[in-house]
Each structure stands twice: as structure tokens, then as C-alpha cells.
Tab-separated table of C-alpha atoms in Angstrom:
chain	number	residue	atom	x	y	z
A	1	MET	CA	-37.991	-43.345	2.566
A	2	SER	CA	-41.015	-41.593	3.944
A	3	ASN	CA	-41.758	-38.411	2.065
A	4	THR	CA	-43.791	-36.925	4.907
A	5	ILE	CA	-41.045	-36.517	7.517
A	6	ASP	CA	-39.506	-33.082	7.878
A	7	LEU	CA	-36.006	-33.735	9.248
A	8	SER	CA	-35.775	-30.317	10.865
A	9	LEU	CA	-38.978	-30.965	12.833
A	10	LEU	CA	-37.771	-34.459	13.766
A	11	ILE	CA	-34.450	-33.062	15.015
A	12	GLU	CA	-36.357	-30.465	17.045
A	13	ARG	CA	-38.610	-33.148	18.590
A	14	ILE	CA	-35.710	-35.406	19.565
A	15	SER	CA	-33.560	-32.555	20.889
A	16	ALA	CA	-36.364	-31.344	23.164
A	17	ALA	CA	-37.268	-34.823	24.489
A	18	ASP	CA	-35.820	-36.714	27.441
A	19	THR	CA	-34.030	-40.036	26.915
A	20	ASP	CA	-37.104	-42.285	27.215
A	21	LEU	CA	-39.168	-40.139	24.874
A	22	GLN	CA	-36.264	-39.968	22.412
A	23	ARG	CA	-36.252	-43.772	22.209
A	24	GLN	CA	-40.012	-43.817	21.572
A	25	ILE	CA	-39.740	-41.196	18.817
A	26	PHE	CA	-36.769	-42.954	17.228
A	27	ASN	CA	-38.619	-46.280	17.122
A	28	GLU	CA	-41.683	-44.892	15.356
A	29	PRO	CA	-42.272	-46.963	12.172
A	30	GLU	CA	-42.010	-44.042	9.743
A	31	ILE	CA	-38.700	-42.957	11.287
A	32	GLN	CA	-37.248	-46.477	11.151
A	33	GLN	CA	-37.942	-46.391	7.399
A	34	LEU	CA	-35.722	-43.368	6.814
A	35	GLU	CA	-32.868	-43.907	4.383
A	36	ALA	CA	-29.246	-43.972	5.517
A	37	GLY	CA	-28.516	-40.377	4.503
A	38	ALA	CA	-31.420	-39.065	6.579
A	39	PHE	CA	-30.289	-41.059	9.619
A	40	ALA	CA	-26.770	-39.690	9.193
A	41	THR	CA	-28.079	-36.118	9.052
A	42	LEU	CA	-30.141	-36.770	12.177
A	43	PHE	CA	-27.166	-38.120	14.172
A	44	GLU	CA	-24.923	-35.248	13.066
A	45	ALA	CA	-27.489	-32.744	14.378
A	46	LEU	CA	-27.507	-34.234	17.895
A	47	PRO	CA	-25.074	-33.353	20.713
A	48	LEU	CA	-22.467	-36.007	21.464
A	49	ASP	CA	-24.084	-37.171	24.702
A	50	GLN	CA	-27.335	-38.066	22.887
A	51	ARG	CA	-25.885	-39.877	19.872
A	52	MET	CA	-24.868	-43.261	21.225
A	53	GLU	CA	-28.142	-43.810	23.076
A	54	LEU	CA	-30.023	-43.480	19.783
A	55	TRP	CA	-27.317	-45.216	17.755
A	56	ARG	CA	-27.979	-48.433	19.645
A	57	GLN	CA	-31.659	-48.233	18.652
A	58	LEU	CA	-30.665	-48.448	14.989
A	59	PRO	CA	-30.972	-51.899	13.364
A	60	LEU	CA	-27.562	-53.575	12.971
A	61	ASN	CA	-28.105	-54.086	9.249
A	62	ASP	CA	-28.275	-50.308	8.779
A	63	HIS	CA	-25.069	-49.469	10.687
A	64	VAL	CA	-22.633	-49.589	7.774
A	65	ASP	CA	-24.849	-47.602	5.387
A	66	VAL	CA	-25.513	-44.905	7.980
A	67	LEU	CA	-21.842	-44.653	8.968
A	68	THR	CA	-20.831	-44.388	5.314
A	69	ALA	CA	-23.327	-41.565	4.796
A	70	MET	CA	-21.941	-39.639	7.777
A	71	ARG	CA	-19.221	-37.030	7.633
A	72	ALA	CA	-15.805	-38.405	8.508
A	73	ASP	CA	-15.578	-36.685	11.899
A	74	THR	CA	-18.966	-38.003	13.026
A	75	ARG	CA	-18.186	-41.496	11.738
A	76	GLU	CA	-14.877	-41.576	13.578
A	77	TRP	CA	-16.507	-40.423	16.825
A	78	VAL	CA	-19.217	-43.131	16.623
A	79	ILE	CA	-16.684	-45.872	15.841
A	80	GLN	CA	-14.364	-44.786	18.651
A	81	SER	CA	-17.363	-44.936	21.032
A	82	LEU	CA	-18.260	-48.545	20.152
A	83	SER	CA	-17.275	-51.466	22.339
A	84	GLU	CA	-14.935	-54.118	20.909
A	85	ALA	CA	-17.857	-56.460	20.225
A	86	GLU	CA	-19.966	-53.735	18.599
A	87	LEU	CA	-17.066	-52.654	16.418
A	88	ASP	CA	-16.453	-56.204	15.175
A	89	LEU	CA	-20.127	-56.572	14.277
A	90	VAL	CA	-19.982	-53.384	12.227
A	91	LEU	CA	-16.675	-54.157	10.518
A	92	ALA	CA	-17.855	-57.658	9.621
A	93	LYS	CA	-20.582	-56.111	7.446
A	94	LEU	CA	-18.240	-53.797	5.544
A	95	ASP	CA	-17.810	-54.217	1.811
A	96	ASN	CA	-15.013	-52.820	-0.323
A	97	LEU	CA	-16.886	-49.643	-1.346
A	98	SER	CA	-17.689	-48.653	2.229
A	99	LEU	CA	-14.135	-49.383	3.336
A	100	ILE	CA	-12.760	-47.161	0.562
A	101	GLU	CA	-15.011	-44.366	1.845
A	102	TRP	CA	-13.805	-44.903	5.424
A	103	ALA	CA	-10.122	-45.548	4.742
A	104	ASP	CA	-9.061	-41.899	4.496
A	105	SER	CA	-10.519	-40.836	7.836
A	106	LEU	CA	-10.106	-43.677	10.353
A	107	PRO	CA	-7.060	-44.781	12.371
A	108	GLU	CA	-4.855	-47.323	10.643
A	109	GLU	CA	-5.479	-50.029	13.271
A	110	ILE	CA	-9.247	-49.957	12.624
A	111	ILE	CA	-8.752	-50.124	8.858
A	112	GLU	CA	-6.411	-53.103	9.249
A	113	ARG	CA	-8.959	-54.774	11.489
A	114	ALA	CA	-11.655	-54.219	8.857
A	115	ILE	CA	-9.431	-55.611	6.092
A	116	GLU	CA	-8.954	-58.827	8.071
A	117	LEU	CA	-12.736	-59.297	8.130
A	118	LEU	CA	-13.289	-58.661	4.403
A	119	SER	CA	-14.272	-61.517	2.151
A	120	LYS	CA	-11.659	-62.594	-0.390
A	121	GLU	CA	-13.655	-61.006	-3.218
A	122	ASP	CA	-14.097	-57.685	-1.409
A	123	LEU	CA	-10.424	-57.657	-0.406
A	124	GLU	CA	-9.381	-58.013	-4.047
A	125	LEU	CA	-11.743	-55.199	-5.027
A	126	PHE	CA	-10.431	-53.023	-2.185
A	127	ASP	CA	-6.811	-53.572	-3.271
A	128	ARG	CA	-7.741	-52.740	-6.856
A	129	ALA	CA	-9.523	-49.536	-5.808
A	130	ASN	CA	-6.501	-48.453	-3.768
A	131	GLN	CA	-4.417	-48.388	-6.936
A	132	TYR	CA	-6.182	-45.154	-7.879
A	133	SER	CA	-5.696	-41.708	-6.378
A	134	GLU	CA	-8.440	-39.994	-4.385
A	135	ASP	CA	-9.349	-37.856	-7.412
A	136	GLN	CA	-9.710	-40.714	-9.924
A	137	ILE	CA	-13.132	-42.212	-10.557
A	138	GLY	CA	-11.708	-45.745	-10.688
A	139	ARG	CA	-11.287	-45.595	-6.915
A	140	TYR	CA	-15.036	-45.164	-6.402
A	141	ALA	CA	-16.339	-47.356	-9.223
A	142	ASN	CA	-18.978	-49.851	-8.146
A	143	PRO	CA	-17.549	-53.160	-9.419
A	144	LYS	CA	-20.671	-55.160	-8.579
A	145	VAL	CA	-22.469	-54.580	-11.863
A	146	ILE	CA	-24.360	-56.939	-14.128
A	147	SER	CA	-22.202	-57.983	-17.067
A	148	LEU	CA	-23.140	-60.657	-19.596
A	149	PRO	CA	-21.226	-62.223	-22.521
A	150	GLN	CA	-21.896	-60.649	-25.885
A	151	GLY	CA	-22.527	-63.992	-27.617
A	152	ILE	CA	-25.524	-65.210	-25.592
A	153	SER	CA	-29.130	-64.735	-26.660
A	154	VAL	CA	-31.731	-62.503	-25.068
A	155	LYS	CA	-33.556	-65.621	-23.859
A	156	ARG	CA	-30.411	-66.935	-22.145
A	157	ALA	CA	-29.742	-63.521	-20.604
A	158	LYS	CA	-33.223	-63.476	-19.036
A	159	VAL	CA	-32.646	-66.946	-17.578
A	160	LEU	CA	-29.334	-65.849	-16.034
A	161	LEU	CA	-30.850	-62.710	-14.547
A	162	GLU	CA	-33.693	-64.704	-13.017
A	163	ARG	CA	-31.354	-67.418	-11.708
A	164	TYR	CA	-29.129	-64.956	-9.888
A	165	GLY	CA	-32.010	-62.909	-8.545
A	166	PHE	CA	-31.394	-59.703	-10.499
A	167	GLN	CA	-34.608	-57.741	-10.804
A	168	TYR	CA	-34.964	-54.596	-12.876
A	169	PRO	CA	-31.272	-53.612	-13.043
A	170	ALA	CA	-30.677	-50.080	-14.349
A	171	SER	CA	-28.111	-51.232	-16.914
A	172	ILE	CA	-26.738	-54.504	-18.212
A	173	TYR	CA	-23.205	-54.340	-19.562
A	174	VAL	CA	-22.182	-56.540	-22.452
A	175	VAL	CA	-18.584	-57.782	-22.466
A	176	THR	CA	-16.286	-60.163	-24.332
A	177	ARG	CA	-14.816	-63.276	-22.726
A	178	SER	CA	-11.821	-61.202	-21.629
A	179	LYS	CA	-14.191	-58.713	-19.919
A	180	LYS	CA	-13.609	-56.080	-22.589
A	181	PHE	CA	-16.535	-53.649	-22.697
A	182	VAL	CA	-18.797	-53.937	-25.754
A	183	GLY	CA	-21.912	-51.915	-24.940
A	184	ALA	CA	-24.836	-51.347	-22.589
A	185	ILE	CA	-28.438	-52.554	-22.643
A	186	ASN	CA	-31.369	-50.967	-20.894
A	187	TYR	CA	-33.398	-53.570	-18.982
A	188	GLN	CA	-36.623	-52.558	-20.702
A	189	GLN	CA	-34.876	-52.977	-24.041
A	190	LEU	CA	-33.903	-56.526	-23.044
A	191	ILE	CA	-37.500	-57.378	-22.098
A	192	GLU	CA	-38.848	-56.149	-25.447
A	193	ALA	CA	-36.143	-57.760	-27.630
A	194	GLU	CA	-36.677	-60.938	-29.653
A	195	PRO	CA	-35.586	-64.024	-27.645
A	196	HIS	CA	-33.224	-65.321	-30.353
A	197	GLN	CA	-31.291	-62.045	-30.752
A	198	LYS	CA	-27.737	-61.935	-29.467
A	199	LEU	CA	-26.844	-59.308	-26.891
A	200	SER	CA	-24.118	-57.921	-29.144
A	201	ASN	CA	-26.778	-57.025	-31.715
A	202	ILE	CA	-28.959	-54.979	-29.373
A	203	ALA	CA	-26.267	-53.428	-27.167
A	204	ASP	CA	-25.685	-49.703	-27.392
A	205	THR	CA	-22.077	-49.690	-28.551
A	206	GLU	CA	-22.048	-45.867	-28.675
A	207	CYS	CA	-22.728	-45.636	-24.937
A	208	LEU	CA	-20.608	-43.003	-23.203
A	209	VAL	CA	-17.726	-44.700	-21.392
A	210	LEU	CA	-15.514	-43.243	-18.662
A	211	GLU	CA	-11.842	-44.089	-18.323
A	212	ASP	CA	-10.840	-45.226	-14.841
A	213	ASP	CA	-8.209	-42.483	-14.479
A	214	ALA	CA	-10.708	-39.689	-15.226
A	215	SER	CA	-11.084	-37.091	-12.484
A	216	LEU	CA	-14.133	-37.013	-10.229
A	217	ALA	CA	-15.165	-33.679	-11.732
A	218	GLU	CA	-15.053	-35.128	-15.270
A	219	ALA	CA	-17.085	-38.168	-14.208
A	220	VAL	CA	-19.738	-36.092	-12.444
A	221	GLU	CA	-20.048	-33.771	-15.430
A	222	ALA	CA	-20.342	-36.742	-17.809
A	223	ILE	CA	-23.195	-38.417	-15.937
A	224	GLU	CA	-24.893	-35.060	-15.396
A	225	HIS	CA	-25.156	-34.609	-19.155
A	226	SER	CA	-25.870	-38.259	-19.887
A	227	GLN	CA	-29.242	-39.838	-20.643
A	228	ARG	CA	-28.369	-42.760	-18.359
A	229	ILE	CA	-28.521	-43.097	-14.584
A	230	GLY	CA	-25.227	-44.998	-14.630
A	231	LEU	CA	-22.113	-44.968	-16.812
A	232	PRO	CA	-19.585	-47.779	-17.331
A	233	ILE	CA	-15.948	-47.305	-16.303
A	234	VAL	CA	-13.163	-49.082	-18.199
A	235	ASP	CA	-9.403	-49.417	-17.786
A	236	GLU	CA	-6.698	-48.715	-20.368
A	237	ASN	CA	-7.415	-52.093	-22.017
A	238	LEU	CA	-11.153	-51.268	-22.214
A	239	ALA	CA	-11.917	-53.963	-19.628
A	240	LEU	CA	-15.006	-53.174	-17.563
A	241	VAL	CA	-14.034	-51.914	-14.090
A	242	GLY	CA	-17.477	-50.969	-12.799
A	243	GLU	CA	-19.854	-48.044	-12.996
A	244	ILE	CA	-20.680	-44.676	-11.509
A	245	ASP	CA	-24.366	-44.127	-10.887
A	246	LEU	CA	-26.393	-40.971	-10.405
A	247	HIS	CA	-26.515	-41.438	-6.634
A	248	LEU	CA	-22.717	-41.463	-6.363
A	249	ALA	CA	-22.470	-38.486	-8.728
A	250	LEU	CA	-24.869	-36.469	-6.567
A	251	ASP	CA	-22.865	-37.370	-3.444
A	252	LEU	CA	-19.654	-36.223	-5.124
A	253	MET	CA	-21.291	-32.973	-6.266
A	254	ARG	CA	-22.554	-32.298	-2.733
A	255	GLU	CA	-19.134	-33.024	-1.231
A	256	SER	CA	-17.477	-30.713	-3.765
A	257	TYR	CA	-19.922	-27.912	-2.936
A	258	GLU	CA	-19.492	-28.377	0.815
A	259	SER	CA	-15.715	-28.559	0.430
A	260	THR	CA	-15.639	-25.201	-1.373
A	261	LEU	CA	-18.035	-23.617	1.107
A	262	MET	CA	-16.120	-24.808	4.183
A	263	ALA	CA	-12.690	-24.194	2.673
A	264	ASN	CA	-13.438	-20.476	2.444
A	265	ALA	CA	-13.364	-20.485	6.254
A	266	GLY	CA	-10.380	-22.831	6.511
A	267	MET	CA	-12.512	-25.832	7.451
A	268	SER	CA	-13.261	-29.251	5.991
A	269	GLU	CA	-16.620	-30.543	4.762
A	270	GLU	CA	-16.014	-33.508	7.076
A	271	ASP	CA	-16.072	-31.350	10.221
A	272	ASP	CA	-18.689	-32.428	12.744
A	273	LEU	CA	-21.347	-29.946	13.882
A	274	PHE	CA	-20.815	-31.088	17.488
A	275	ALA	CA	-17.128	-31.992	17.341
A	276	PRO	CA	-15.313	-31.939	20.704
A	277	ILE	CA	-14.483	-28.371	21.736
A	278	THR	CA	-10.716	-28.851	22.069
A	279	LYS	CA	-10.436	-30.645	18.718
A	280	SER	CA	-12.403	-27.949	16.868
A	281	ALA	CA	-10.532	-25.169	18.645
A	282	LYS	CA	-7.162	-26.579	17.510
A	283	ARG	CA	-8.304	-26.829	13.892
A	284	ARG	CA	-9.702	-23.311	13.793
A	285	ALA	CA	-6.719	-21.863	15.632
A	286	VAL	CA	-4.483	-22.654	12.658
A	287	TRP	CA	-6.681	-20.657	10.302
A	288	LEU	CA	-6.974	-17.803	12.789
A	289	GLY	CA	-3.174	-17.744	13.013
A	290	ILE	CA	-2.849	-17.518	9.230
A	291	ASN	CA	-5.369	-14.689	9.128
A	292	LEU	CA	-3.509	-12.920	11.924
A	293	MET	CA	-0.334	-12.917	9.834
A	294	THR	CA	-2.158	-11.430	6.861
A	295	ALA	CA	-3.791	-8.817	9.102
A	296	VAL	CA	-0.371	-7.884	10.485
A	297	LEU	CA	0.895	-7.414	6.920
A	298	ALA	CA	-2.020	-5.069	6.177
A	299	SER	CA	-1.388	-3.205	9.444
A	300	MET	CA	2.283	-2.793	8.560
A	301	THR	CA	1.234	-1.215	5.269
A	302	ILE	CA	-0.994	1.220	7.165
A	303	SER	CA	1.828	2.049	9.586
A	304	LEU	CA	3.938	3.324	6.677
A	305	PHE	CA	1.471	6.214	6.426
A	306	GLU	CA	1.016	6.879	10.137
A	307	ASP	CA	1.921	10.556	9.743
A	308	VAL	CA	-0.788	11.079	7.117
A	309	ILE	CA	-3.486	9.354	9.192
A	310	ALA	CA	-2.487	11.370	12.274
A	311	GLN	CA	-3.065	14.623	10.393
A	312	VAL	CA	-6.254	13.619	8.563
A	313	VAL	CA	-8.622	11.621	10.777
A	314	ALA	CA	-11.066	11.195	7.861
A	315	LEU	CA	-8.656	8.692	6.289
A	316	ALA	CA	-8.992	6.326	9.256
A	317	ILE	CA	-12.784	6.523	8.964
A	318	LEU	CA	-12.737	5.737	5.238
A	319	MET	CA	-10.158	2.914	5.221
A	320	PRO	CA	-12.684	0.109	5.960
A	321	ILE	CA	-14.655	1.126	2.849
A	322	VAL	CA	-11.596	0.640	0.634
A	323	ALA	CA	-10.849	-2.791	2.138
A	324	SER	CA	-14.471	-3.930	1.995
A	325	MET	CA	-15.065	-2.970	-1.646
A	326	GLY	CA	-11.874	-4.708	-2.754
A	327	GLY	CA	-12.673	-7.816	-0.718
A	328	ILE	CA	-16.185	-8.179	-2.160
A	329	ALA	CA	-15.044	-7.574	-5.751
A	330	GLY	CA	-12.253	-10.111	-5.360
A	331	SER	CA	-14.464	-12.774	-3.787
A	332	GLN	CA	-16.920	-12.483	-6.689
A	333	THR	CA	-14.198	-13.186	-9.245
A	334	LEU	CA	-12.587	-15.881	-7.089
A	335	THR	CA	-15.897	-17.726	-6.624
A	336	LEU	CA	-16.551	-17.598	-10.365
A	337	MET	CA	-13.082	-18.969	-11.082
A	338	ILE	CA	-13.294	-21.792	-8.531
A	339	ARG	CA	-16.640	-22.898	-9.948
A	340	GLY	CA	-15.280	-22.782	-13.495
A	341	MET	CA	-12.203	-24.782	-12.516
A	342	ALA	CA	-14.344	-27.376	-10.727
A	343	LEU	CA	-16.360	-27.811	-13.934
A	344	ASN	CA	-13.191	-27.924	-16.102
A	345	GLN	CA	-14.281	-24.747	-17.886
A	346	VAL	CA	-11.047	-22.865	-17.206
A	347	THR	CA	-8.176	-23.916	-19.466
A	348	ALA	CA	-4.890	-22.524	-20.737
A	349	GLY	CA	-6.744	-21.481	-23.896
A	350	ASN	CA	-9.232	-19.156	-22.232
A	351	ARG	CA	-7.312	-17.769	-19.227
A	352	TRP	CA	-6.152	-14.646	-21.088
A	353	SER	CA	-9.714	-13.974	-22.231
A	354	LEU	CA	-10.946	-14.427	-18.669
A	355	LEU	CA	-8.304	-12.012	-17.403
A	356	ARG	CA	-9.326	-9.375	-19.959
A	357	ASN	CA	-12.993	-9.897	-19.192
A	358	GLU	CA	-12.514	-9.523	-15.430
A	359	PHE	CA	-10.284	-6.480	-15.988
A	360	GLY	CA	-13.107	-4.873	-17.976
A	361	ILE	CA	-15.643	-5.671	-15.272
A	362	GLY	CA	-13.275	-4.404	-12.563
A	363	PHE	CA	-12.572	-1.204	-14.491
A	364	LEU	CA	-16.261	-0.375	-15.055
A	365	ASN	CA	-17.290	-1.192	-11.486
A	366	GLY	CA	-14.185	0.541	-10.128
A	367	VAL	CA	-14.927	3.786	-11.969
A	368	LEU	CA	-18.643	3.670	-11.107
A	369	TRP	CA	-18.149	3.133	-7.375
A	370	ALA	CA	-15.111	5.412	-7.222
A	371	VAL	CA	-17.217	8.303	-8.533
A	372	LEU	CA	-20.155	7.587	-6.198
A	373	ILE	CA	-18.046	7.006	-3.071
A	374	GLY	CA	-15.747	9.922	-3.949
A	375	LEU	CA	-18.719	12.290	-4.204
A	376	MET	CA	-20.190	11.003	-0.937
A	377	ALA	CA	-16.864	11.322	0.913
A	378	GLY	CA	-16.202	14.789	-0.530
A	379	LEU	CA	-19.589	16.036	0.622
A	380	TRP	CA	-19.328	14.269	3.986
A	381	PHE	CA	-15.985	15.822	4.921
A	382	GLN	CA	-16.445	19.006	2.879
A	383	SER	CA	-13.220	18.242	1.008
A	384	PRO	CA	-12.937	17.471	-2.738
A	385	THR	CA	-9.394	16.201	-2.088
A	386	ILE	CA	-10.670	13.515	0.283
A	387	GLY	CA	-13.175	12.487	-2.409
A	388	ILE	CA	-10.401	12.156	-5.011
A	389	ILE	CA	-8.193	10.166	-2.620
A	390	ILE	CA	-10.786	7.533	-1.827
A	391	ALA	CA	-11.899	7.408	-5.474
A	392	VAL	CA	-8.332	6.495	-6.508
A	393	GLY	CA	-8.113	3.878	-3.743
A	394	ILE	CA	-11.440	2.314	-4.750
A	395	VAL	CA	-10.741	2.086	-8.492
A	396	VAL	CA	-7.224	0.675	-7.992
A	397	ASN	CA	-8.411	-1.868	-5.423
A	398	ILE	CA	-11.412	-3.145	-7.404
A	399	ILE	CA	-9.331	-3.594	-10.577
A	400	THR	CA	-6.580	-5.324	-8.560
A	401	ALA	CA	-9.153	-7.587	-6.908
A	402	ALA	CA	-10.587	-8.613	-10.286
A	403	LEU	CA	-7.162	-9.417	-11.742
A	404	PHE	CA	-5.889	-11.358	-8.753
A	405	GLY	CA	-9.235	-13.152	-8.458
A	406	VAL	CA	-8.230	-14.813	-11.748
A	407	LEU	CA	-4.475	-15.104	-11.224
A	408	ILE	CA	-4.433	-16.525	-7.677
A	409	PRO	CA	-6.516	-19.704	-8.307
A	410	VAL	CA	-4.600	-20.375	-11.535
A	411	ALA	CA	-1.279	-20.056	-9.690
A	412	LEU	CA	-2.458	-22.223	-6.787
A	413	GLU	CA	-3.622	-24.939	-9.173
A	414	LYS	CA	-0.203	-24.989	-10.835
A	415	LEU	CA	1.355	-25.384	-7.382
A	416	LYS	CA	-1.010	-28.334	-6.679
A	417	LEU	CA	-2.791	-26.363	-3.932
A	418	ASP	CA	-6.550	-26.147	-3.459
A	419	PRO	CA	-7.735	-22.697	-4.701
A	420	ALA	CA	-10.885	-22.999	-2.570
A	421	LEU	CA	-8.837	-23.448	0.592
A	422	ALA	CA	-6.006	-20.935	0.149
A	423	GLY	CA	-7.457	-18.538	-2.423
A	424	SER	CA	-9.592	-16.319	-0.208
A	425	VAL	CA	-6.956	-15.572	2.441
A	426	ILE	CA	-4.312	-14.709	-0.185
A	427	LEU	CA	-6.753	-12.556	-2.126
A	428	THR	CA	-7.856	-10.713	1.026
A	429	THR	CA	-4.223	-9.956	1.841
A	430	VAL	CA	-3.542	-8.643	-1.667
A	431	THR	CA	-6.629	-6.410	-1.769
A	432	ASP	CA	-5.979	-5.046	1.728
A	433	VAL	CA	-2.325	-4.245	1.076
A	434	VAL	CA	-2.858	-2.808	-2.417
A	435	GLY	CA	-6.010	-0.921	-1.381
A	436	PHE	CA	-4.425	0.676	1.678
A	437	PHE	CA	-1.227	1.481	-0.205
A	438	ALA	CA	-3.128	3.147	-3.073
A	439	PHE	CA	-5.470	5.009	-0.706
A	440	LEU	CA	-2.896	6.210	1.806
A	441	GLY	CA	-0.173	6.720	-0.797
A	442	THR	CA	-2.458	9.042	-2.776
A	443	ALA	CA	-3.326	10.857	0.455
A	444	LYS	CA	0.362	11.404	1.210
A	445	LEU	CA	0.952	12.838	-2.257
A	446	LEU	CA	-2.037	15.191	-2.146
A	447	LEU	CA	-2.173	16.204	1.514
A	448	ILE	CA	1.434	16.425	2.651
């Protein structure tokens, strides 16, 4: 990939150009050398009416890699826009790994069509990968690794590598005749070893190995802390299944980050930047509807104290402060929890400690901001009682937000729900209802 191309500037150039100039820019040598991920980012940044014109300028050999690098929505749109002949040309170049990536987001008829075009070897690998769930690393293992028998010599290993055209592989995996994993050899280590030595004698038998049913988060964490750029994956019988490399780990980390980021707004990391208006509107409408229901619940809580608000207008002015402080405090704890759960740092053994820790933080921050905001409100409205009322609302809401910021993601995980997706809307509802109830309930006690 060219290191001199700024994608943002390239996107700006293409977006501002007419069709003929776009083709000229796209066919510039340094742009044609971009890697698949950069091409995917470029296509995703273009409006729908510009994509296919440039897509057809892309070399056919790059189509599968670029489509695989795209978000699911963009990939589906491109594939649906292809002619029958173009689609067959693309599907004919699919391998099992790309098909696994596509299988969860494309219509069943296209997947079946792709399966019919797979080679026998890739079809077997695809069927094997489908035995795993979406969260197990075995599903994404690259099975096309270099494995050599443990009993052959270094000299023989070099001959085999040269015969089959393998040049500078990252890792060579040593196995028994039954494909049971023995160890790993760095290519440089193989080059420097004595020709007569057997592979079993120079293999790193202490190499970190991942089990095929390990979660994606566990696999990413393992390779992140490993000295290697790839780790072997084995099944329950210790037979070599494949490997996860650093590139795949980085992709999984990025997807996890984007998933959390988008889920906070009720969206998917696969959503297209220029998705059709009606399609995007339908998706977002669901989340807006959910938020409407939570807002109605908060409004119903406020309506219980309508008589108090009618008599003291200052309460209506101060209510947004109570809701905002609780919402921010809760989102801080929730974000910390979701990150910890993604990294497998939150367990049954430390949840009580986390709860106590967040309670302490919530208590200190609650008291601090309750005093400051209470003083400000008391001076503003020339009423110490108003200051006390909002101080009580603030301290109760911040402590509540801290506690439920821990409890909600734990509860959602037990219910097999994604804390990143549902956590924020539930937490917002809790902090709004509790905050308004504490604030307006205190006002009713002290003012009426």
C-alpha cells in the first residue's frame, strides 16, 4: 500500500470530480495499489450513485478482498447491484474464509449460489467453520497454514517449502501424523538450524495455543499479549484447526470497538454511511420508539408532582440539571463496565468489589457536586430550600447511576443480551426516574 495517500483527501478529490475525472483519479497507479481495506473505506464514503461506476474500474482479482473488507450493508448493496454475470465472476473467486464473513449478512439464495461454486476443499472448510458459533474463534480460523510432520529433518522441510512455493511464512506448525499439534517454528529459526535436526527437536512446544471454542475476546487478548504474529488453534483432540493472525485480531478489535460505539445509539457497526433513506429510517425508528417509551416513563414520574412544579417554577428550570448529571455519571460507569467485560476483566469474583468501588466514587462525586450545585441554585433563586432540594436530587441520582452502571450490564449479560446495545437506554431511564423522583419528592416534602 502506498504510504503517501491521505484517504480523506482522496475522498474529497473524487467526491468533487465529475464522472470522467473520477475514472482518471481512480486509475492513477498509486491509487490502484491501495490495499483492500483502503478501497473499502473509499467506496463506503461515496454516495450510492457514484459507487458502481468506480466499482467497475476495480480489477476483478481485487473484488472479493474489497467486498470482504466492506461493512455488511455496503457489501450487500454492491452485490445486489451486480449483473448476473458479474455476480458469478465474484462468487467464483470466493474462498471459505470470505464466505464465512459474508454468510451472516447476505440473502440465503446468494450464499447458496456461492456454495455451489466453492471448490471441494473450500466447501469442506466452510462446513467445518459453520460448526462454530459466531463468537467462537474456530469459526474464523485460517485453515490454510503451513504444517509439517514432526519426524522430518530441517533439510527436508526446506525442500518441501521450496517445492510448494512457500516463501518466508510467519510460522510453521509441527504436527504428528494424525495432525495433532506439537509446536511452532519461526521461519528464521528453521533457516539457521542444522540440516540434520528433526523438526520436533527445534519446535517451540511451549507455544501458546488457543482452543477452537475460545471466545473472540479471549483470542484477541491472547494474541495481543503474545510475542507471535499468529497463534495456532486446536480442537478438543489437540488437532491443528488453523491459526489467528495479528491482522484478523486487529479487525476483530476494530469491529468490537465500532459495535460498542454504534450500539450506544441503537445502530450496528455494519450500517452503511450512505444507506438508502427508507432502510435507515426504519432501523432508527425502532430505537426512537424505545427511547420514546422511556421518555414517557420519565414524564409520568414528573406528572406525579405536577402540583409542586406549578407552585415553584424554579423546579422546572433545575430538572434538566438533575437528569444530565445522573446520565453522565451513569454513562461513565457503564462504559467502564462494558470495556472490562469485553476484556474478560469482570468476573463473579470481583463484581462486589466493583460495586463498592463505584458506590464510593458515586458518593464522593455526588456530595461534591450536590454542595456546589446546591449553593449555586440557592443563590440563584435566593432560597436555601431550593438549594437543599436539588442537592438531595443530585447526590441520590449520581449514587444511583454509579450502582446501576455496574448492575445493569451484569444483569443483561446473564440474560444473554448485549450490554452495549441495551445498557444505555435502560440506565438513562433509571437515572431519569430516580433523579426526578428524588428531586421532586424532596420538593414536595419541604415546600408543600
